[in-house]
Coordinates of C-alpha atoms in Angstrom, one line a residue:
X1 CA -5.6 -21.7 -6.9
X2 CA -2.7 -19.3 -6.2
X3 CA -2.1 -16.1 -8.2
X4 CA 1.3 -14.6 -8.9
X5 CA 0.7 -12.0 -6.1
X6 CA 0.2 -14.8 -3.5
X7 CA -3.5 -14.1 -3.2
X8 CA -5.8 -17.0 -3.4
X9 CA -9.1 -16.9 -5.2
X10 CA -10.8 -17.3 -1.8
X11 CA -9.0 -14.1 -0.6
X12 CA -10.2 -12.2 -3.6
X13 CA -13.8 -13.4 -3.2
X14 CA -13.8 -12.5 0.5
X15 CA -12.6 -9.0 -0.2
X16 CA -15.3 -8.5 -2.9
X17 CA -17.9 -9.8 -0.5
X18 CA -16.9 -7.4 2.2
X19 CA -17.1 -4.5 -0.1
X20 CA -20.4 -5.6 -1.8
X21 CA -22.1 -6.2 1.6
X22 CA -21.1 -2.9 3.1
X23 CA -24.6 -1.6 2.3
X24 CA -26.1 -4.0 4.8
X25 CA -23.3 -3.9 7.5
X26 CA -23.0 -0.1 7.5
X27 CA -19.7 -0.3 9.4
X28 CA -18.4 3.1 8.3
X29 CA -15.7 3.2 10.9
X30 CA -14.1 0.0 9.5
X31 CA -14.6 1.2 6.0
X32 CA -13.0 4.5 6.7
X33 CA -10.0 2.9 8.3
X34 CA -9.2 0.6 5.3
X35 CA -10.2 2.7 2.3
X36 CA -7.0 4.8 2.0
X37 CA -4.8 1.7 2.2
X38 CA -7.0 -0.3 -0.1
X39 CA -6.8 2.5 -2.7
X40 CA -3.0 2.7 -2.5
X41 CA -2.7 -1.1 -2.9
X42 CA -5.1 -1.2 -5.8
X43 CA -3.3 1.7 -7.5
X44 CA 0.1 0.1 -7.0
X45 CA -1.2 -3.1 -8.6
X46 CA -2.5 -1.2 -11.6
X47 CA 0.7 0.8 -12.1
X48 CA 2.8 -2.4 -12.1
X49 CA 1.0 -3.2 -15.3
X50 CA 0.5 0.2 -16.9
X51 CA 2.1 3.4 -15.6
X52 CA -0.4 6.2 -15.4
X53 CA -0.2 9.3 -17.7
X54 CA 2.2 11.8 -16.2
X55 CA 3.9 9.3 -14.0
X56 CA 7.7 9.4 -13.7
X57 CA 10.0 6.6 -12.6
X58 CA 11.0 6.9 -9.0
X59 CA 12.8 4.7 -6.6
X60 CA 10.6 3.9 -3.7
X61 CA 12.0 2.6 -0.4
X62 CA 11.8 -1.2 -0.5
X63 CA 10.3 -1.4 3.0
X64 CA 7.3 0.6 1.9
X65 CA 6.6 -2.0 -0.8
X66 CA 7.1 -4.8 1.7
X67 CA 4.7 -3.1 4.2
X68 CA 2.0 -2.5 1.6
X69 CA 2.2 -6.2 0.6
X70 CA 2.1 -7.4 4.2
X71 CA -0.9 -5.1 4.9
X72 CA -2.7 -6.3 1.8
X73 CA -3.1 -9.9 3.0
X74 CA -3.8 -11.6 6.3
X75 CA -1.3 -14.5 5.6
X76 CA 1.5 -12.8 7.6
X77 CA 0.0 -10.2 9.9
X78 CA 2.3 -7.8 11.6
X79 CA 3.4 -8.8 15.1
X80 CA 3.2 -6.1 17.8
X81 CA 7.0 -5.6 17.5
X82 CA 6.9 -5.3 13.7
X83 CA 3.9 -2.9 14.0
X84 CA 5.9 -0.6 16.3
X85 CA 9.0 -0.7 14.0
X86 CA 7.0 0.0 10.8
X87 CA 5.0 2.7 12.7
X88 CA 8.3 4.4 13.6
X89 CA 9.5 4.2 10.0
X90 CA 6.1 5.6 8.6
X91 CA 6.3 8.4 11.1
X92 CA 9.5 9.6 9.4
X93 CA 8.3 8.8 5.8
X94 CA 8.0 11.7 3.5
X95 CA 7.8 12.4 -0.3
X96 CA 11.6 13.1 -0.2
X97 CA 12.2 9.4 0.6
X98 CA 11.3 8.7 -3.1
X99 CA 14.2 9.3 -5.4
X100 CA 14.0 10.1 -9.1
X101 CA 15.3 7.0 -10.9
X102 CA 18.5 8.3 -12.4
X103 CA 20.7 5.4 -11.4
X104 CA 20.5 2.2 -9.3
X105 CA 20.0 2.9 -5.6
X106 CA 20.5 0.2 -3.0
X107 CA 17.5 -0.3 -0.7
X108 CA 15.0 1.1 -3.3
X109 CA 12.6 -0.4 -5.8
X110 CA 11.8 1.3 -9.1
X111 CA 8.1 2.3 -9.4
X112 CA 6.2 4.4 -11.9
X113 CA 4.2 6.9 -9.8
X114 CA 3.3 10.6 -9.8
X115 CA 4.0 13.0 -7.0
X116 CA 0.3 12.8 -6.1
X117 CA 0.6 9.0 -5.9
X118 CA 3.6 9.3 -3.6
X119 CA 1.6 11.7 -1.4
X120 CA -1.3 9.2 -1.3
X121 CA 1.1 6.4 -0.2
X122 CA 2.6 8.5 2.5
X123 CA -0.7 9.7 3.8
X124 CA -2.4 6.3 3.6
X125 CA 0.4 4.7 5.7
X126 CA 0.4 7.6 8.2
X127 CA -3.4 7.2 8.4
X128 CA -3.2 3.5 8.9
X129 CA -0.7 3.9 11.8
X130 CA -2.8 6.7 13.3
X131 CA -0.1 9.3 12.8
X132 CA -2.4 11.9 11.4

């Protein structure tokens, strides 16, 4: 059964299983590598439904949303070439790439997020691509 986010029930159950079984696998390196990105993905899903208190409307670069979506599922893994392209983009990514939503901006997606949330996205992506 497919959800609106293109995740299958099997995908969700597998993710839950990995997290629940961490106490037996004790693979802290793998856990450390995925936790920042998992946190950002989960928070982005939550803020789609209900903006957090203190969040303002910003325009986020569309490619950031595309990258987070691609990294949140194994259906379309990044090719080596795509990895290098996104890595280069993430290297240049900063808080200033998010624009306050005053008017429509081409190439940006409106999101409700705090400055802290933007920082988390930027840091999580830089951590994923080993730029920190």
